[in-house]
Each structure stands twice: as C-alpha cells, then as structure tokens.
mmCIF file of C-alpha atoms and ligand atoms in Angstrom:
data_model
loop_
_atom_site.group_PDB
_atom_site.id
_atom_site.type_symbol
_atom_site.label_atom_id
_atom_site.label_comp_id
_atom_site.label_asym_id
_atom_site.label_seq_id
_atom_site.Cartn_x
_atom_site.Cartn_y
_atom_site.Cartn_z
ATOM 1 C CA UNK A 78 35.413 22.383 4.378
ATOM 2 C CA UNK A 79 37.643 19.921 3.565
ATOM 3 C CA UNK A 80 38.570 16.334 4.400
ATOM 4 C CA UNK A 81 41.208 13.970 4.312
ATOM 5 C CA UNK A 82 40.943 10.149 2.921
ATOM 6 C CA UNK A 83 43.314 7.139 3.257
ATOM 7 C CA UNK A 84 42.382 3.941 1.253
ATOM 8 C CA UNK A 85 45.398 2.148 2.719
ATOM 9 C CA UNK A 86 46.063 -1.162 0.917
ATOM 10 C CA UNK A 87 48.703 -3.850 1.518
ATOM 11 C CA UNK A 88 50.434 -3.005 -2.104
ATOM 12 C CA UNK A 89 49.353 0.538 -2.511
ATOM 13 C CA UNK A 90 48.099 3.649 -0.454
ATOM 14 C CA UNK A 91 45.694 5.723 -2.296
ATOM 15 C CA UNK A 92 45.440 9.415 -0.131
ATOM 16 C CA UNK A 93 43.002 12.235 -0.942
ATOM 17 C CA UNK A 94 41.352 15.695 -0.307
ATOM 18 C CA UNK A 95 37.863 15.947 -0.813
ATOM 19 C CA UNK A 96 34.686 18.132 -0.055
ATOM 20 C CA UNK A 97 31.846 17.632 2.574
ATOM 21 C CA UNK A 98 30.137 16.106 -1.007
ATOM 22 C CA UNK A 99 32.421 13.918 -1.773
ATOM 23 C CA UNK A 100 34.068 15.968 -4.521
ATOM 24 C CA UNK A 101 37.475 14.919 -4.728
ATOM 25 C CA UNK A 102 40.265 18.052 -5.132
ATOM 26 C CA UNK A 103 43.587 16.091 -5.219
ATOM 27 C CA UNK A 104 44.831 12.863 -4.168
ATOM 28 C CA UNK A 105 47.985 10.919 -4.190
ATOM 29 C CA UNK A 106 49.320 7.294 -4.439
ATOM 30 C CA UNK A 107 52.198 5.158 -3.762
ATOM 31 C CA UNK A 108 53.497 2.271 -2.548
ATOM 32 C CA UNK A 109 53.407 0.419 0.569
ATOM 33 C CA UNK A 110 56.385 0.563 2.168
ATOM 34 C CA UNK A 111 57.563 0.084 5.932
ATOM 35 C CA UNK A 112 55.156 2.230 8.206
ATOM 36 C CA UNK A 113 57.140 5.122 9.431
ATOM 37 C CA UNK A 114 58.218 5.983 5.701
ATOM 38 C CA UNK A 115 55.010 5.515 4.026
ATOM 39 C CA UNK A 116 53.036 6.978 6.588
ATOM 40 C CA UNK A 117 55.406 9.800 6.982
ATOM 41 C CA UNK A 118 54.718 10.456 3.626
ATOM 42 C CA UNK A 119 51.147 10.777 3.845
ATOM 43 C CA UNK A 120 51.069 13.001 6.928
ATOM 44 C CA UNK A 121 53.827 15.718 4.856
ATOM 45 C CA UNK A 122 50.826 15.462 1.601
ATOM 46 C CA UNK A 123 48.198 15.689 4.090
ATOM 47 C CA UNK A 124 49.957 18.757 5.833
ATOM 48 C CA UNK A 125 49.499 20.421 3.151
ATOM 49 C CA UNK A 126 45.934 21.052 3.339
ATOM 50 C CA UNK A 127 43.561 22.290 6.229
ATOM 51 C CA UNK A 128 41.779 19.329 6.131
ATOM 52 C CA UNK A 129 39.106 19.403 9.090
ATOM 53 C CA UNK A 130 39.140 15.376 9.779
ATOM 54 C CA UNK A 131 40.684 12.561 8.129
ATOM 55 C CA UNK A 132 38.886 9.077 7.342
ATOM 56 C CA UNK A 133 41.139 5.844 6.718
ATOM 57 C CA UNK A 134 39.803 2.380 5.383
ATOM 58 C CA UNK A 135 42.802 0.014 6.315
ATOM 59 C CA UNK A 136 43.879 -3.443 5.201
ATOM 60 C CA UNK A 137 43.154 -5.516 8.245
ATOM 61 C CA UNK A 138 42.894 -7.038 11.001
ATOM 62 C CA UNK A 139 41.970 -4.090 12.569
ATOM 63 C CA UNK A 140 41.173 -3.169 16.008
ATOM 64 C CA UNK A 141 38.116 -0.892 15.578
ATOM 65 C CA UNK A 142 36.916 -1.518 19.687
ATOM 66 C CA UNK A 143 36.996 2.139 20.874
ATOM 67 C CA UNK A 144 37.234 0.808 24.317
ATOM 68 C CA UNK A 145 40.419 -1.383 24.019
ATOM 69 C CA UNK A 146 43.934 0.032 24.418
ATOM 70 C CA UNK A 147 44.922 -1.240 20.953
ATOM 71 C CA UNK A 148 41.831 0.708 19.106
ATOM 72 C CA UNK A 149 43.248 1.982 15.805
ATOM 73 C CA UNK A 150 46.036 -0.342 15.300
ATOM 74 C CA UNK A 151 46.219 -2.822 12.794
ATOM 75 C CA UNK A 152 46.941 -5.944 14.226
ATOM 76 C CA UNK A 153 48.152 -9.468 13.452
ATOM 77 C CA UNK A 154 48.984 -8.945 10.033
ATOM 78 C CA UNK A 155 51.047 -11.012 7.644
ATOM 79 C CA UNK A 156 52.409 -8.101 5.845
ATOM 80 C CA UNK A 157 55.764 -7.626 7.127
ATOM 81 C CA UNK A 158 56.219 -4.602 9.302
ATOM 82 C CA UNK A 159 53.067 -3.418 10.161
ATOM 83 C CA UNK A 160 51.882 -5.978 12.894
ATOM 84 C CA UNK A 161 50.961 -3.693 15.956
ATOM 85 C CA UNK A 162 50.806 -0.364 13.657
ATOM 86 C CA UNK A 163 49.086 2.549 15.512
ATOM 87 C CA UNK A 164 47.862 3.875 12.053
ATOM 88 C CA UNK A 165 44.909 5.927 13.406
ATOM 89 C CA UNK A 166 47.368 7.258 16.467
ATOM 90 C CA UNK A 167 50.084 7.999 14.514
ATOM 91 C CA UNK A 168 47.935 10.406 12.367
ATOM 92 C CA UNK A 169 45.945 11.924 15.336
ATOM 93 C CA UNK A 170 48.987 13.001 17.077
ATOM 94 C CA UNK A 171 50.514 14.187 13.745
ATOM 95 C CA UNK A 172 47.188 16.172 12.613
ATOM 96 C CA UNK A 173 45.401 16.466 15.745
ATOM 97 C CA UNK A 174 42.538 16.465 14.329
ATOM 98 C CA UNK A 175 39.469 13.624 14.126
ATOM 99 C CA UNK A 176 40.467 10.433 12.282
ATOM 100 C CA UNK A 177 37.765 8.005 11.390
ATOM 101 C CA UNK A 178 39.013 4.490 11.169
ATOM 102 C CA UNK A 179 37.489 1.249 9.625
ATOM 103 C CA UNK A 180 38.246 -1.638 6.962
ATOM 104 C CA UNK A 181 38.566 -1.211 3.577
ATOM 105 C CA UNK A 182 35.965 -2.793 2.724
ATOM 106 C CA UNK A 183 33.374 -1.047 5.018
ATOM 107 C CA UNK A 184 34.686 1.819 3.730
ATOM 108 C CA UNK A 185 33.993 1.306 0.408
ATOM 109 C CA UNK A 186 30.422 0.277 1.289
ATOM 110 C CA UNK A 187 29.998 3.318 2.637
ATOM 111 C CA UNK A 188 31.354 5.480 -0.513
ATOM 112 C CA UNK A 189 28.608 3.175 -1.956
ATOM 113 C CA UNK A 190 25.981 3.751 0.272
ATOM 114 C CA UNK A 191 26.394 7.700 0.564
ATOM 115 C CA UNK A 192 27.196 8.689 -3.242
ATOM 116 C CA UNK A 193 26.969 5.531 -4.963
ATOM 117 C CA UNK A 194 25.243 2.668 -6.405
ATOM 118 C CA UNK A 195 23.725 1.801 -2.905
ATOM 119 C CA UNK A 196 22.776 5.647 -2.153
ATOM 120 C CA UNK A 197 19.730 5.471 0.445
ATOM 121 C CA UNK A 198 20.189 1.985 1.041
ATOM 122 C CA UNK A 199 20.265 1.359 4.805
ATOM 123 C CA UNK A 200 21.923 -2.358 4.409
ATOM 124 C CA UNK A 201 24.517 -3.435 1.630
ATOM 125 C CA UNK A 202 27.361 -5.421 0.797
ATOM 126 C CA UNK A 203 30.029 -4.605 -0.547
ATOM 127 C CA UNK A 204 32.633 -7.601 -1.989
ATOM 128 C CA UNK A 205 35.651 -7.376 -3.446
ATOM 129 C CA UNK A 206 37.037 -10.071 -5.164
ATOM 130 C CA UNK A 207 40.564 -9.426 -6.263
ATOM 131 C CA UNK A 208 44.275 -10.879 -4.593
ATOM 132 C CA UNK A 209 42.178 -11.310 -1.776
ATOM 133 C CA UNK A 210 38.189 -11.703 -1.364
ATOM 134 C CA UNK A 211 36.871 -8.704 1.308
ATOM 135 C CA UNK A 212 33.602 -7.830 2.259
ATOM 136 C CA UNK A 213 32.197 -4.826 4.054
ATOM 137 C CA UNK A 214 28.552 -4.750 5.454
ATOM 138 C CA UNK A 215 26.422 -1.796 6.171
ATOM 139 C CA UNK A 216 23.584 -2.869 8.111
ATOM 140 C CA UNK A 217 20.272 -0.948 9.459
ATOM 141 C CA UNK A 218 22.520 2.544 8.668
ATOM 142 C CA UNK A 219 25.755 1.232 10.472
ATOM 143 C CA UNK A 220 28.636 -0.469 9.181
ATOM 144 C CA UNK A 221 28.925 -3.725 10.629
ATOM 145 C CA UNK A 222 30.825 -4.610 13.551
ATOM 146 C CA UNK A 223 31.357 -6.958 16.097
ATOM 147 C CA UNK A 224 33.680 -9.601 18.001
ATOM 148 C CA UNK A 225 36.328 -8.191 15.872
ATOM 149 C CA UNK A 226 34.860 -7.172 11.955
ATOM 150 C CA UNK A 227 33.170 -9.312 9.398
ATOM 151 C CA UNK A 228 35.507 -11.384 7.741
ATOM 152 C CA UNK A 229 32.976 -12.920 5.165
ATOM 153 C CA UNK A 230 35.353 -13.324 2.576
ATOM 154 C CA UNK A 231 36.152 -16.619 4.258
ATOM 155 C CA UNK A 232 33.086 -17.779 4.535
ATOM 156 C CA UNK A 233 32.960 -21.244 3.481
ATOM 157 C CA UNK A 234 31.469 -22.879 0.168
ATOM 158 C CA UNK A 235 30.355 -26.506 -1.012
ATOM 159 C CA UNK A 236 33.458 -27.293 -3.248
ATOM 160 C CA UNK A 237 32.242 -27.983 -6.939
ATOM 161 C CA UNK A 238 32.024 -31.527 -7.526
ATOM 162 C CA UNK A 239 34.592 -31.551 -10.395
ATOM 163 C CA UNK A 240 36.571 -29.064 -8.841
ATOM 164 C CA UNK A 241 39.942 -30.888 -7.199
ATOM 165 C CA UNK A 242 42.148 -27.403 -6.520
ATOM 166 C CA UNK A 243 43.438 -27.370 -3.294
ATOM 167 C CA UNK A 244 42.412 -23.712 -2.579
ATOM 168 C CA UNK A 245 44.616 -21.446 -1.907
ATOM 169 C CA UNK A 246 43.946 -20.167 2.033
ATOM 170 C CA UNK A 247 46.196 -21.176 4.756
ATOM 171 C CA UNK A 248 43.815 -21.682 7.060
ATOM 172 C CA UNK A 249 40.369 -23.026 5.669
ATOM 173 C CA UNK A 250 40.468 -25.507 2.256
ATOM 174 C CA UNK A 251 37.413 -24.567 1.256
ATOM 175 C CA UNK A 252 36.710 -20.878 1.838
ATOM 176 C CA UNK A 253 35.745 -18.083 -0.956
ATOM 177 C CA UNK A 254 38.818 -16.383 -0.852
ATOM 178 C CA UNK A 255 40.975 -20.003 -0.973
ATOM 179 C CA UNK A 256 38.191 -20.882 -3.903
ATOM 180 C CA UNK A 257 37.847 -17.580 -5.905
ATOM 181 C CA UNK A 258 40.417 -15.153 -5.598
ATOM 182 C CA UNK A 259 42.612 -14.039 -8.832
ATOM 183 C CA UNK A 260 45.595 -15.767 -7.374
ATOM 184 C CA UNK A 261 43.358 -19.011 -6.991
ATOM 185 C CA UNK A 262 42.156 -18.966 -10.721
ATOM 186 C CA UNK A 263 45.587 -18.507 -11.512
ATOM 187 C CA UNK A 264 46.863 -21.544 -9.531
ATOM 188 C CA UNK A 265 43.767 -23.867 -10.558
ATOM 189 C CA UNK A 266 44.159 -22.723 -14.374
ATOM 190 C CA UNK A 267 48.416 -22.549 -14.304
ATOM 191 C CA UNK A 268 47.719 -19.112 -16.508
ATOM 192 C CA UNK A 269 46.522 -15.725 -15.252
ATOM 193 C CA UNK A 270 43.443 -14.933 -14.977
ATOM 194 C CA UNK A 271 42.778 -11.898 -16.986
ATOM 195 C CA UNK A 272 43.903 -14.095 -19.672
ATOM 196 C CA UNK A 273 41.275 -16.745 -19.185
ATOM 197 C CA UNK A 274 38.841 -14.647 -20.120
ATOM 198 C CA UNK A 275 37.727 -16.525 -23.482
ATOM 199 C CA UNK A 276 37.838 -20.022 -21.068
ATOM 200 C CA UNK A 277 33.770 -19.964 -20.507
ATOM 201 C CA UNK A 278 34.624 -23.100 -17.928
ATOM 202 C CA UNK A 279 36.879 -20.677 -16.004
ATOM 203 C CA UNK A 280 34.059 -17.953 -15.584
ATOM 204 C CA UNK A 281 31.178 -20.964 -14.751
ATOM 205 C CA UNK A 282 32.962 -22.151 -12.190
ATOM 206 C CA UNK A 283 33.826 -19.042 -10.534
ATOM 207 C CA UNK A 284 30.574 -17.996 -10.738
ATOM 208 C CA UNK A 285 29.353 -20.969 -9.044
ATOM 209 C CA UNK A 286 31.190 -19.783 -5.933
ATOM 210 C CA UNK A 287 30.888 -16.353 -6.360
ATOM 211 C CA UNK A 288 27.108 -16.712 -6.296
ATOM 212 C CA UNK A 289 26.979 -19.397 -3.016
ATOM 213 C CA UNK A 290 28.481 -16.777 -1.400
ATOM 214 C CA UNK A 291 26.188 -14.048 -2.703
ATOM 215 C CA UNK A 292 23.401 -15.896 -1.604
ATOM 216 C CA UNK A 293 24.603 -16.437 2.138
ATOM 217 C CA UNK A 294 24.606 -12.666 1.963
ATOM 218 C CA UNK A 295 21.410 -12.069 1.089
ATOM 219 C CA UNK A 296 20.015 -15.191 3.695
ATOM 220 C CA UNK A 297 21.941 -13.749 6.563
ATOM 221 C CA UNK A 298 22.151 -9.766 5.931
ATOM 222 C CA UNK A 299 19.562 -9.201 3.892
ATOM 223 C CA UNK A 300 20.621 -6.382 2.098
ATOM 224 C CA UNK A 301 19.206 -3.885 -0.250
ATOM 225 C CA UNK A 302 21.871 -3.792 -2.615
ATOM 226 C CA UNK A 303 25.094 -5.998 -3.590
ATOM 227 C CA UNK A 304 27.513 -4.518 -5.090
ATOM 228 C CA UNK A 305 30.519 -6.732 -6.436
ATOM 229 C CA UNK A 306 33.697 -5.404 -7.634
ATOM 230 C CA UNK A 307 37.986 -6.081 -7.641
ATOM 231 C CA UNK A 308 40.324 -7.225 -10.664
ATOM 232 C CA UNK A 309 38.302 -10.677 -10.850
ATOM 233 C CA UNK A 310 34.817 -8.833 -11.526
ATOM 234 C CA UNK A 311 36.641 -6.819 -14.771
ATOM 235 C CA UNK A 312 35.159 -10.296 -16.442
ATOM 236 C CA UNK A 313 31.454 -8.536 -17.175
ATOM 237 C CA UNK A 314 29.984 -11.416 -18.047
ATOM 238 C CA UNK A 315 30.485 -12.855 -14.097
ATOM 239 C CA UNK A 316 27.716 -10.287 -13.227
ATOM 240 C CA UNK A 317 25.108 -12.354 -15.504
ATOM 241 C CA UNK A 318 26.499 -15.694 -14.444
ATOM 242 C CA UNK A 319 25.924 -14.833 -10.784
ATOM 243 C CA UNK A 320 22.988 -13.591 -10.608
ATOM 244 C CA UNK A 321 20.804 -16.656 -12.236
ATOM 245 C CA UNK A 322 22.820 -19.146 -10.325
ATOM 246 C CA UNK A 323 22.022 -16.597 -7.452
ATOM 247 C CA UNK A 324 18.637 -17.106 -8.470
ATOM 248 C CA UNK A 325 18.485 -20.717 -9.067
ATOM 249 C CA UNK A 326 20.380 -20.895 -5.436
ATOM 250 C CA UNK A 327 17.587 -19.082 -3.944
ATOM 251 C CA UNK A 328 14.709 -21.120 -5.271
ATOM 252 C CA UNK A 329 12.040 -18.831 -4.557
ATOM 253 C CA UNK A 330 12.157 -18.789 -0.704
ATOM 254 C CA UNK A 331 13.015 -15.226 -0.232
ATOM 255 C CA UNK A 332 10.210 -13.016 -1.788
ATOM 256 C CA UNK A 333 11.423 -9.664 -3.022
ATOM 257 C CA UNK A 334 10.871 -8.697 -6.662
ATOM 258 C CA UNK A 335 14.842 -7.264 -6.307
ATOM 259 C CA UNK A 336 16.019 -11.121 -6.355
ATOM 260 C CA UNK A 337 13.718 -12.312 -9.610
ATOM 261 C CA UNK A 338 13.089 -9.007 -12.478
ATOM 262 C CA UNK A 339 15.079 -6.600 -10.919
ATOM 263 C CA UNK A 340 18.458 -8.683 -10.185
ATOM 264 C CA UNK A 341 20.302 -6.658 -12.723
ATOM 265 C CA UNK A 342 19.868 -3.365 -10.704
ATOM 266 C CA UNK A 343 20.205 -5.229 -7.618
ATOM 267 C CA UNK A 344 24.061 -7.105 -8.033
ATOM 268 C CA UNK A 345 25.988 -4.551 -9.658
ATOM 269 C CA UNK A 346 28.903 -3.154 -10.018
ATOM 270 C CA UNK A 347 30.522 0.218 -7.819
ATOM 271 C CA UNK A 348 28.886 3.384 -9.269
ATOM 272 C CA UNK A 349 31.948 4.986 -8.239
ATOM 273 C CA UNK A 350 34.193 3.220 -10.281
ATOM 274 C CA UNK A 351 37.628 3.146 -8.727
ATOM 275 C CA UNK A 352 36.665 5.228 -6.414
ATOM 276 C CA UNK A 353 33.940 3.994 -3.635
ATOM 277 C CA UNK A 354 37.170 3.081 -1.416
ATOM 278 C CA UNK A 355 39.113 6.520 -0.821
ATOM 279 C CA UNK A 356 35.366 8.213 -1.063
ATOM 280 C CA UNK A 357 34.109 5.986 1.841
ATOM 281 C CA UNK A 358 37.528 7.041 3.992
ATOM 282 C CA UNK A 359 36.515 10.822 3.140
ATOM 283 C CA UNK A 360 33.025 9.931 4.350
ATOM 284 C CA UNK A 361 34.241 7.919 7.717
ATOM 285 C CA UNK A 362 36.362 11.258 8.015
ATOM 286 C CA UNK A 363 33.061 13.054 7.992
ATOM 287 C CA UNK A 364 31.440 10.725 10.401
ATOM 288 C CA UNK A 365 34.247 11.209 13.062
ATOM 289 C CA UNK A 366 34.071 14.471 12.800
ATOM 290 C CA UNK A 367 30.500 15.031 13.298
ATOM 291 C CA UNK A 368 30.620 12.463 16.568
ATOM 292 C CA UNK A 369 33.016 14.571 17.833
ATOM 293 C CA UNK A 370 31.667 17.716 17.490
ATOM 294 C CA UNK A 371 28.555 16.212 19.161
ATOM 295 C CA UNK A 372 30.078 15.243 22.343
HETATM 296 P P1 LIG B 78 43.889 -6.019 -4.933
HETATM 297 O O1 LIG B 78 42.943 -7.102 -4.524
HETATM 298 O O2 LIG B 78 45.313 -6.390 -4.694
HETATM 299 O O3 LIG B 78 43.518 -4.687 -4.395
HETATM 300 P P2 LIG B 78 42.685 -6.164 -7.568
HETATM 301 O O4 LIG B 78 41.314 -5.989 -7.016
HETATM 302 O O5 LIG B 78 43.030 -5.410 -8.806
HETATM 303 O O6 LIG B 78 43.803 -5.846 -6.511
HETATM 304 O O7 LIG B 78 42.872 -7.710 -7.851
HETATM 305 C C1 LIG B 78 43.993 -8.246 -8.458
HETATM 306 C C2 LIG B 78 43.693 -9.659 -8.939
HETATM 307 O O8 LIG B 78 42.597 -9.622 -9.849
HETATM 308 C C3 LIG B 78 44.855 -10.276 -9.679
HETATM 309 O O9 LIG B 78 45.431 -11.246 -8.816
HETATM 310 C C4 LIG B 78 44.246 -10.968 -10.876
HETATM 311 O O10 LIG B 78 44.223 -12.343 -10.640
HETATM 312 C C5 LIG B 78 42.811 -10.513 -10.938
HETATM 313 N N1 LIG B 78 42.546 -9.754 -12.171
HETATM 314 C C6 LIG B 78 43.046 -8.551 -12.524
HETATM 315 N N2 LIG B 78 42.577 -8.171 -13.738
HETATM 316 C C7 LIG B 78 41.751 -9.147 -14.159
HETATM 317 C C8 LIG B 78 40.950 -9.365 -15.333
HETATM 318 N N3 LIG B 78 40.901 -8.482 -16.323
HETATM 319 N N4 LIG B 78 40.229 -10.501 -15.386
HETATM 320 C C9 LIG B 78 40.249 -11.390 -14.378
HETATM 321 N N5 LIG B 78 40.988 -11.259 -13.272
HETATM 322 C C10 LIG B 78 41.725 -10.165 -13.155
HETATM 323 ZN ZN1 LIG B 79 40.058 -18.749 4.371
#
C-alpha cells in the first residue's frame, strides 16, 4: 500500500510517496507559489501514484474542527494568497481519496512519535525553532488540539535582564518566537546567525530562552520526550546549554530521573533527521485512512 505526504511550508512544499512503514519511495519539492499553481502541481506528482490516502502537515492557522464549514482550510494567514485556502478540499475532490490534515508541527511529532526519537512515547513535544518558532504536542496518544491548535511558540518568556532587543513578533514583545527565532538573533546581533556560531554570548542567551520555554513544556504537558530541532538548533552545543539551565530552571520539583541523569536522551534532536515532517504527513495519511475505513 502506498501513501501520500505533504509537508507544506510557507517557502517550500516538500511532497512524498511512502509505505504503510514509513519507507519513503519518491518525493518531490518546490516552491511555494500562489495556491492553484503549486497545488496543481502536487495533485499532477501525486496522480501519478495509487496512493491509498494522503496526509498533509500545513503552515497554519489551520482550521482542523471537523465540525465547522471551514475544516481543512488554512485560514488567516499572512502569506499572501493563501488566506481562506481549502488545501485539504482541494485535494479530496482532486484524489478522492482520505486526506489527513494537521499542523506542521504536529505532524512532525508524530513522524517522531511513530518511527522516531519519541517511538512509544504517548506524550511529546516537538519544537522547531527556525524563521519561525512552532510546536506540536502529542498528548496521552493524540495530537493536541483544541480552541483552535497549540500555538506555544508564542508562549511568553521573562526577558533577560541585559537583553534590550525589541523582539521581533508583531503582536507580543516578549514571546519565544519574537525572542529566539533565527531572524531575531539576526536582528539582535546585526549578523546572521549561522555565523555567530563562535559568539558563546549569542548561544547563552538563546539558550536561556530556549530552555524557559522547555521547561513550561515539561510543567504543563508533561511529556516523555522533547525533541528540539529547525536551522537555529544546527548550533549542537544549544542542546547542552538547554538542558542544565532546563535543569537549574526546574530546581528539583518535578521528580523523574529523565529531567536529572538521563536529560541527554530525554531533549534531543529528530531521529529522523530532515525527515520527521513529510513522515508524520504519511502517518496522518495513515490515520485518516484507517478512521475511515472504520466508520
Ligand atoms: P524554516 O523555519 O523557514 O522552515 P529553518 O528551520 O531552516 O527554516 O530555519 C531558518 C532559520 O534558521 C534562518 O532564519 C537562520 O536564522 C537560522 N539558521 C539556519 N542555519 C543556521 C545555523 N547553522 N546556525 C544558526 N542558525 C541557523
Ligand atoms: Zn508572538
């Protein structure tokens, strides 16, 4: 059997074929470009193949109510264009066939949880830290849900006392993603940040707020596994400077050994490398297809 995956990102759409095991056969990329183009484009590839379902983890906000009229569109987006896109629709009526739908970031938590680094987990977090700071959370063997999704990327941190940036978020000055996203380095450092990396100051600092937010995580979802991943996190060394402040943040009040001599198998990076994104859309293809088979 096979299944179709869409990792559909604001700058670039990643599209594959894969097994019921996650074993990928082909897979395409490109850029984003208007909606009827691009996805045009990505129904002709995935016409190709007799792909059974399709799963797609989306740039947001998404409407992922499957009781509203709007379920399956992405909806008040900046990015020009695709306000109001009926991704999920267009591809049913294009495919008929099952099309699993969620964020990118849940969907990469679940890559994670089914053939990767948080395999048997039943809650994890998954952050990416990049242009943009995204988090998906799986929790008690569901990915998380609500109102609208989690949007704990925004979550909001105590501002380092020496640290007079501005932030860069529009709506929040003192949120992660305003804090701690590449483009934020950049802007607080005037150089990019790939080449900050000898700058320890740069990497302290970033940890410092990378590892508040970690900690919230852990306090409010209590998960079994963190991964952490995005351009930001190709500085290795961020992993070690997390996880003691994450330990010094802690204190001691919550008592797993995961948190104190096993930290280093417990914030990590993807096991999938690139991959846990278009692998979790192949697996929320999977999903769909087995709840509709079941009804
Ligand atoms: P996106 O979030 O757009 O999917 P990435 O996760 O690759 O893409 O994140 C891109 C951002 O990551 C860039 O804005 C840049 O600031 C940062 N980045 C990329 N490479 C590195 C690196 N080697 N070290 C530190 N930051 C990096
Ligand atoms: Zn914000």
């Amino acid at each position: 059997m096979l299944i179709g995956g869409i990792e559909a990102g604001g700058t670039k759409m990643v599209c594959a074929v894969a097994d019921e095991n996650g074993n990928l056969k082909d897979r395409i990329s490109m850029p984003t470009r208007q909606p009827k183009e691009t996805l045009g484009e990505l129904v002709s590839y995935l016409k190709k193949w007799e792909i059974s379902a399709l799963g797609i983890g989306c740039f947001g906000p998404l409407d992922l109510n499957p009781c509203s009229d709007t379920y399956g569109y992405i909806t008040k987006t900046p990015k020009a264009g695709w306000e109001n896109c009926n991704i999920v629709g267009i591809f049913k009526e294009a495919l008929q066939i099952p099309v699993g739908f969620d964020t990118d970031v849940n969907g990469a938590i679940l890559g994670e949880v089914t053939w990767g680094a948080a395999k048997g987990c039943d809650s994890a977090v998954y952050v990416t830290i990049g242009t943009g700071v995204g988090v998906g959370v799986y929790c008690n063997g569901k990915l998380l849900h609500g109102l609208v999704h989690p949007e704990a990327g925004h979550i909001f941190l105590a501002r380092h006392p020496k640290d007079h940036y501005a932030g860069r978020c529009p709506f929040h000055p003192n949120c992660m993603e305003g804090l701690a996203s590449g483009p934020a380095i950049e802007e607080r450092w005037g150089k990019p940040a790939a080449s900050l990396a000898e700058n320890s100051e740069v990497w302290e600092l970033e940890a410092f707020y990378i590892a508040q937010a970690v900690a919230d995580y852990i306090l409010t979802y209590s998960p079994q596994k963190i991964i952490l991943w995005g351009g930001v996190m190709h500085q290795k060394k961020l992993f070690a400077l997390v996880r003691s402040q994450v330990k010094e943040l802690l204190n001691g009040y919550v008592h797993h050994k995961s948190l104190y001599d096993g930290i280093e198998d417990y914030i990590v990076a993807p096991a999938l490398g690139e991959d846990p994104g278009i692998l979790g859309a192949v697996k929320l293809g999977m999903l769909e297809l087995e709840k509709s088979s079941s009804c």
